């Protein structure tokens, strides 16, 4: 099958991000034809003027629709797209020049109907962005929770950098109305339909994550809250690893209590863990400030995700209400 790529990008009040993303798309190498579909999700600050700057350099389409969330906007874009393979991006991503070459090479050698790519921190990112990137992607935090890169049919792509064939989109009906969590939900449904997924490790994007500490906590709290809902919908996908952030934070609190009572050994394990994290962050980022901030990011990530995961599990266990009723803020109507 000849692959015709369509980049699908929903945007909400982020014209500056779209400008950077479109610049990176216009600089892609490899002479591989593609189209770009921008879906304005009910923004009050639109990206129309930015898109018009690229009309002559990119095969680009722009659609404005009422706000209905990123999942529905991606579905809208895929229905409008002319290609047979969709690449879904967040508006806060920047693509390296070789991105599409890496995607085409991997799909030509080993075709799958859905792939995911990793994210990386650009050298121009702030120290906060680099610290959060380390926390979100490191193997010693929760970076590997979505699945092993060696398990081809068990990698869970994320929609900031995700490929999906038109055939798989039509069979699965695309993303659901939960957010966040719409991407693992779609992945699991694709598995159930017999489609395979994989990680294309070289097809990374620079994910800017314009975020503060408070916004980061809210984000990971929602990630933790969503996972028990997905487990209730898809029981076969439950993993003990999803409990690690909750157990980590509970263990840390108890180790402090035990330290006060004279039992220091338990807290020393955590001290060793954070020393290891600090050294790995130093090695990866070559920046002492980023390494220090990475420790803060790890604590926020584990506490936010862990608390959201525990609270969501308890509410689902003791209530007969549907998830949509228990967690209305996690669903778009």
Short mmCIF file of C-alpha atoms in Angstrom, two decimals:
data_model
loop_
_atom_site.label_atom_id
_atom_site.label_comp_id
_atom_site.label_asym_id
_atom_site.label_seq_id
_atom_site.Cartn_x
_atom_site.Cartn_y
_atom_site.Cartn_z
CA UNK A 1 0.00 0.00 0.00
CA UNK A 2 1.30 3.44 -0.93
CA UNK A 3 1.18 5.68 2.13
CA UNK A 4 -0.32 9.13 1.80
CA UNK A 5 0.20 11.04 5.02
CA UNK A 6 -2.12 13.58 6.63
CA UNK A 7 -1.00 15.47 9.74
CA UNK A 8 -3.97 16.07 12.06
CA UNK A 9 -3.57 18.93 14.54
CA UNK A 10 -6.32 20.19 16.87
CA UNK A 11 -5.67 23.59 18.44
CA UNK A 12 -7.32 25.65 21.13
CA UNK A 13 -6.22 29.29 21.65
CA UNK A 14 -2.59 28.56 20.69
CA UNK A 15 -1.67 30.44 17.48
CA UNK A 16 1.99 30.81 18.57
CA UNK A 17 2.31 27.06 18.95
CA UNK A 18 0.79 26.43 15.53
CA UNK A 19 3.26 28.88 14.01
CA UNK A 20 6.23 26.96 15.42
CA UNK A 21 4.77 23.58 14.43
CA UNK A 22 4.02 24.67 10.86
CA UNK A 23 7.53 26.08 10.51
CA UNK A 24 8.93 22.68 11.48
CA UNK A 25 6.57 20.90 9.06
CA UNK A 26 7.69 23.15 6.22
CA UNK A 27 11.31 22.16 6.95
CA UNK A 28 10.78 18.38 6.76
CA UNK A 29 13.24 16.61 4.47
CA UNK A 30 12.82 13.54 2.27
CA UNK A 31 10.57 14.81 -0.53
CA UNK A 32 7.61 12.90 0.93
CA UNK A 33 4.23 14.48 0.05
CA UNK A 34 1.83 15.18 2.91
CA UNK A 35 -1.08 17.39 3.87
CA UNK A 36 -1.75 19.27 7.10
CA UNK A 37 -5.23 19.52 8.62
CA UNK A 38 -5.68 22.14 11.35
CA UNK A 39 -8.84 21.89 13.46
CA UNK A 40 -9.68 24.99 15.50
CA UNK A 41 -11.63 23.62 18.48
CA UNK A 42 -13.85 26.61 19.27
CA UNK A 43 -10.95 28.97 20.03
CA UNK A 44 -11.53 32.60 20.94
CA UNK A 45 -7.95 33.37 19.80
CA UNK A 46 -7.79 31.67 16.43
CA UNK A 47 -4.86 30.45 14.34
CA UNK A 48 -6.42 31.33 10.99
CA UNK A 49 -4.00 34.19 10.23
CA UNK A 50 -1.03 31.97 11.11
CA UNK A 51 -2.29 29.15 8.86
CA UNK A 52 -2.73 31.57 5.96
CA UNK A 53 1.01 32.37 6.10
CA UNK A 54 1.77 28.77 5.07
CA UNK A 55 -0.79 28.38 2.27
CA UNK A 56 1.90 28.62 -0.41
CA UNK A 57 4.47 26.39 1.32
CA UNK A 58 2.28 23.62 2.74
CA UNK A 59 -0.70 21.61 1.50
CA UNK A 60 -2.82 22.83 4.39
CA UNK A 61 -6.51 22.89 5.33
CA UNK A 62 -8.11 24.85 8.15
CA UNK A 63 -11.43 24.10 9.86
CA UNK A 64 -13.21 25.92 12.66
CA UNK A 65 -15.73 24.03 14.80
CA UNK A 66 -17.50 24.33 18.14
CA UNK A 67 -15.48 23.25 21.16
CA UNK A 68 -15.86 19.52 21.76
CA UNK A 69 -12.43 18.43 23.03
CA UNK A 70 -9.26 17.12 21.39
CA UNK A 71 -10.51 13.59 20.73
CA UNK A 72 -13.58 14.67 18.78
CA UNK A 73 -11.52 17.32 16.97
CA UNK A 74 -9.01 14.68 15.85
CA UNK A 75 -11.87 12.52 14.58
CA UNK A 76 -13.25 15.54 12.72
CA UNK A 77 -9.86 16.15 11.12
CA UNK A 78 -9.41 12.52 10.09
CA UNK A 79 -12.82 12.54 8.43
CA UNK A 80 -11.81 15.62 6.44
CA UNK A 81 -8.31 14.37 5.57
CA UNK A 82 -7.47 13.02 2.11
CA UNK A 83 -4.62 10.70 3.12
CA UNK A 84 -4.76 7.03 4.05
CA UNK A 85 -2.42 7.32 7.05
CA UNK A 86 -2.95 9.98 9.71
CA UNK A 87 -0.27 11.42 11.98
CA UNK A 88 -1.79 13.10 15.02
CA UNK A 89 0.16 15.83 16.78
CA UNK A 90 -0.42 18.21 19.66
CA UNK A 91 -0.10 21.89 18.81
CA UNK A 92 2.82 22.30 21.26
CA UNK A 93 5.09 19.94 19.31
CA UNK A 94 7.98 20.73 16.99
CA UNK A 95 9.20 18.15 14.48
CA UNK A 96 12.87 17.49 13.68
CA UNK A 97 13.66 17.60 9.96
CA UNK A 98 14.02 13.83 9.56
CA UNK A 99 10.72 12.94 11.30
CA UNK A 100 8.67 11.83 8.28
CA UNK A 101 11.61 9.96 6.73
CA UNK A 102 11.90 7.90 9.92
CA UNK A 103 8.16 7.18 9.96
CA UNK A 104 8.06 6.09 6.31
CA UNK A 105 11.16 3.90 6.68
CA UNK A 106 9.75 2.12 9.73
CA UNK A 107 6.29 1.55 8.26
CA UNK A 108 7.81 0.32 4.99
CA UNK A 109 9.96 -2.22 6.83
CA UNK A 110 7.29 -3.32 9.32
CA UNK A 111 3.83 -1.93 8.67
CA UNK A 112 1.41 -1.47 11.55
CA UNK A 113 -1.89 0.39 11.60
CA UNK A 114 -0.97 2.44 14.65
CA UNK A 115 2.34 3.74 15.94
CA UNK A 116 3.58 6.06 18.62
CA UNK A 117 6.69 8.17 18.80
CA UNK A 118 8.55 9.47 21.85
CA UNK A 119 9.06 13.07 22.90
CA UNK A 120 12.27 14.87 23.67
CA UNK A 121 13.38 18.18 25.15
CA UNK A 122 14.77 20.73 22.70
CA UNK A 123 17.93 22.59 23.67
CA UNK A 124 15.95 25.87 23.72
CA UNK A 125 13.39 24.61 26.25
CA UNK A 126 13.24 26.22 29.69
CA UNK A 127 14.74 24.36 32.65
CA UNK A 128 11.19 23.64 33.88
CA UNK A 129 10.21 22.09 30.54
CA UNK A 130 13.37 19.97 30.53
CA UNK A 131 12.78 18.83 34.11
CA UNK A 132 9.20 17.80 33.38
CA UNK A 133 10.34 16.06 30.21
CA UNK A 134 12.83 14.01 32.23
CA UNK A 135 10.19 13.09 34.80
CA UNK A 136 7.64 12.10 32.15
CA UNK A 137 10.00 10.02 30.01
CA UNK A 138 12.60 8.46 32.31
CA UNK A 139 12.55 4.70 32.80
CA UNK A 140 12.94 5.20 36.57
CA UNK A 141 9.67 7.14 36.83
CA UNK A 142 6.50 6.32 34.86
CA UNK A 143 8.02 6.65 31.42
CA UNK A 144 7.62 2.96 30.66
CA UNK A 145 4.11 2.46 31.99
CA UNK A 146 2.48 2.71 28.57
CA UNK A 147 4.24 -0.46 27.40
CA UNK A 148 7.56 -1.87 26.41
CA UNK A 149 9.08 -0.71 23.14
CA UNK A 150 10.06 -4.33 22.52
CA UNK A 151 6.44 -5.54 22.80
CA UNK A 152 5.29 -4.51 19.32
CA UNK A 153 1.60 -5.20 19.87
CA UNK A 154 1.52 -3.82 23.40
CA UNK A 155 2.94 -0.33 23.09
CA UNK A 156 0.37 2.34 23.94
CA UNK A 157 0.91 5.38 21.70
CA UNK A 158 0.09 8.87 22.97
CA UNK A 159 -1.82 11.33 20.84
CA UNK A 160 0.78 14.09 20.97
CA UNK A 161 2.72 11.93 18.45
CA UNK A 162 0.62 9.10 17.08
CA UNK A 163 0.01 7.48 13.70
CA UNK A 164 -3.22 5.77 12.68
CA UNK A 165 -4.23 4.22 9.38
CA UNK A 166 -7.49 5.27 7.77
CA UNK A 167 -8.66 1.65 7.88
CA UNK A 168 -8.04 1.42 11.64
CA UNK A 169 -9.77 4.77 12.20
CA UNK A 170 -12.87 3.68 10.32
CA UNK A 171 -13.00 0.31 12.08
CA UNK A 172 -12.54 1.78 15.58
CA UNK A 173 -14.51 5.04 15.03
CA UNK A 174 -11.53 6.90 16.45
CA UNK A 175 -11.21 8.60 19.81
CA UNK A 176 -13.85 8.52 22.53
CA UNK A 177 -15.07 11.45 24.63
CA UNK A 178 -12.90 10.82 27.70
CA UNK A 179 -9.99 13.23 28.25
CA UNK A 180 -7.26 12.57 29.11
CA UNK A 181 -7.15 8.86 28.43
CA UNK A 182 -8.65 8.90 24.96
CA UNK A 183 -5.42 7.62 23.41
CA UNK A 184 -4.90 4.46 25.54
CA UNK A 185 -8.64 3.75 25.22
CA UNK A 186 -8.33 3.87 21.43
CA UNK A 187 -5.18 1.72 21.51
CA UNK A 188 -6.88 -0.97 23.59
CA UNK A 189 -9.89 -1.02 21.27
CA UNK A 190 -7.54 -1.35 18.29
CA UNK A 191 -5.90 -4.37 19.94
CA UNK A 192 -9.32 -5.91 20.45
CA UNK A 193 -10.02 -5.41 16.74
CA UNK A 194 -6.79 -7.23 15.87
CA UNK A 195 -4.62 -4.25 14.93
CA UNK A 196 -1.01 -3.97 16.04
CA UNK A 197 0.82 -0.99 17.49
CA UNK A 198 4.49 -0.18 17.84
CA UNK A 199 6.93 2.48 18.95
CA UNK A 200 9.00 4.17 16.24
CA UNK A 201 11.82 5.25 18.50
CA UNK A 202 13.48 7.52 15.92
CA UNK A 203 10.24 9.39 15.16
CA UNK A 204 10.46 11.69 18.14
CA UNK A 205 9.04 15.19 18.53
CA UNK A 206 10.05 18.11 20.71
CA UNK A 207 7.10 18.41 23.07
CA UNK A 208 7.16 21.87 24.62
CA UNK A 209 4.58 21.32 27.39
CA UNK A 210 3.85 24.97 28.17
CA UNK A 211 3.17 24.28 31.79
CA UNK A 212 3.71 25.39 35.39
CA UNK A 213 4.18 23.27 38.49
CA UNK A 214 0.48 23.63 39.38
CA UNK A 215 -0.64 22.77 35.85
CA UNK A 216 1.70 19.80 35.82
CA UNK A 217 0.13 18.50 39.05
CA UNK A 218 -3.36 18.90 37.57
CA UNK A 219 -2.30 17.07 34.44
CA UNK A 220 -0.80 14.04 36.19
CA UNK A 221 -3.69 13.97 38.68
CA UNK A 222 -6.06 13.58 35.73
CA UNK A 223 -3.82 10.87 34.23
CA UNK A 224 -4.08 8.94 37.49
CA UNK A 225 -7.84 9.48 37.73
CA UNK A 226 -8.43 8.17 34.22
CA UNK A 227 -6.51 4.92 34.51
CA UNK A 228 -8.97 3.08 36.84
CA UNK A 229 -11.78 4.05 34.45
CA UNK A 230 -9.86 2.48 31.57
CA UNK A 231 -9.20 -0.59 33.73
CA UNK A 232 -12.92 -0.92 34.41
CA UNK A 233 -13.69 -0.69 30.69
CA UNK A 234 -10.85 -3.01 29.67
CA UNK A 235 -10.14 -5.37 32.63
CA UNK A 236 -7.64 -7.47 30.68
CA UNK A 237 -5.23 -4.51 30.50
CA UNK A 238 -4.83 -4.04 34.26
CA UNK A 239 -1.20 -3.95 35.40
CA UNK A 240 0.40 -3.87 38.83
CA UNK A 241 2.69 -1.12 37.49
CA UNK A 242 -0.22 1.32 37.50
CA UNK A 243 -0.16 1.12 41.31
CA UNK A 244 3.52 2.08 41.60
CA UNK A 245 3.05 5.87 41.95
CA UNK A 246 0.46 5.41 44.71
CA UNK A 247 2.59 2.85 46.54
CA UNK A 248 5.65 5.06 46.11
CA UNK A 249 4.01 8.05 47.80
CA UNK A 250 2.40 5.98 50.56
CA UNK A 251 5.76 4.33 51.22
CA UNK A 252 7.49 7.72 51.32
CA UNK A 253 5.04 9.05 53.90
CA UNK A 254 5.42 5.95 56.08
CA UNK A 255 9.21 6.09 55.79
CA UNK A 256 9.16 9.62 57.25
CA UNK A 257 6.98 8.41 60.13
CA UNK A 258 9.29 5.46 60.75
CA UNK A 259 12.30 7.78 60.60
CA UNK A 260 10.81 9.87 63.40
CA UNK A 261 10.30 6.67 65.36
CA UNK A 262 13.96 5.75 64.89
CA UNK A 263 13.78 3.41 61.91
CA UNK A 264 15.97 5.14 59.32
CA UNK A 265 16.61 2.34 56.83
CA UNK A 266 13.33 2.75 54.92
CA UNK A 267 13.91 6.44 54.22
CA UNK A 268 17.43 5.63 53.04
CA UNK A 269 15.97 3.63 50.15
CA UNK A 270 14.16 6.74 48.98
CA UNK A 271 17.28 8.84 49.44
CA UNK A 272 19.13 6.38 47.22
CA UNK A 273 16.38 6.55 44.60
CA UNK A 274 16.47 10.35 44.44
CA UNK A 275 20.28 10.36 44.26
CA UNK A 276 20.04 7.99 41.29
CA UNK A 277 17.38 10.19 39.66
CA UNK A 278 19.51 13.28 40.21
CA UNK A 279 22.58 11.65 38.64
CA UNK A 280 20.60 10.39 35.64
CA UNK A 281 19.06 13.83 35.12
CA UNK A 282 22.50 15.42 35.32
CA UNK A 283 23.85 12.95 32.78
CA UNK A 284 20.93 13.41 30.38
CA UNK A 285 20.50 17.18 30.57
CA UNK A 286 24.04 18.31 31.50
CA UNK A 287 22.39 20.95 33.68
CA UNK A 288 22.51 21.10 37.49
CA UNK A 289 19.38 23.27 37.79
CA UNK A 290 17.38 20.92 35.58
CA UNK A 291 18.55 17.95 37.67
CA UNK A 292 17.35 19.64 40.88
CA UNK A 293 14.03 20.59 39.29
CA UNK A 294 13.67 17.03 38.02
CA UNK A 295 13.44 15.82 41.61
CA UNK A 296 10.58 18.25 42.22
CA UNK A 297 8.90 17.08 39.01
CA UNK A 298 9.18 13.43 40.05
CA UNK A 299 7.58 14.10 43.43
CA UNK A 300 4.75 16.07 41.82
CA UNK A 301 4.24 13.41 39.16
CA UNK A 302 4.11 10.52 41.60
CA UNK A 303 1.94 12.35 44.15
CA UNK A 304 -0.50 13.73 41.57
CA UNK A 305 -0.85 10.50 39.62
CA UNK A 306 -0.85 8.36 42.75
CA UNK A 307 -3.52 10.41 44.54
CA UNK A 308 -5.73 10.58 41.45
CA UNK A 309 -5.37 6.83 40.90
CA UNK A 310 -6.27 5.94 44.51
CA UNK A 311 -9.20 8.36 44.69
CA UNK A 312 -10.61 7.16 41.37
CA UNK A 313 -10.32 3.49 42.37
CA UNK A 314 -12.12 4.13 45.66
CA UNK A 315 -14.94 6.07 44.00
CA UNK A 316 -15.44 3.38 41.36
CA UNK A 317 -15.37 0.63 43.98
CA UNK A 318 -17.98 2.11 46.30
CA UNK A 319 -20.32 3.80 43.83
CA UNK A 320 -22.79 2.33 41.40
CA UNK A 321 -22.72 5.42 39.23
CA UNK A 322 -21.16 5.41 35.78
CA UNK A 323 -17.73 7.03 35.32
CA UNK A 324 -19.34 9.84 33.32
CA UNK A 325 -21.43 10.71 36.38
CA UNK A 326 -18.61 10.31 38.91
CA UNK A 327 -16.04 12.24 36.89
CA UNK A 328 -17.89 14.74 34.68
CA UNK A 329 -14.76 16.87 34.21
CA UNK A 330 -13.02 13.95 32.49
CA UNK A 331 -15.61 13.66 29.73
CA UNK A 332 -16.62 15.91 26.85
CA UNK A 333 -20.29 15.86 25.98
#
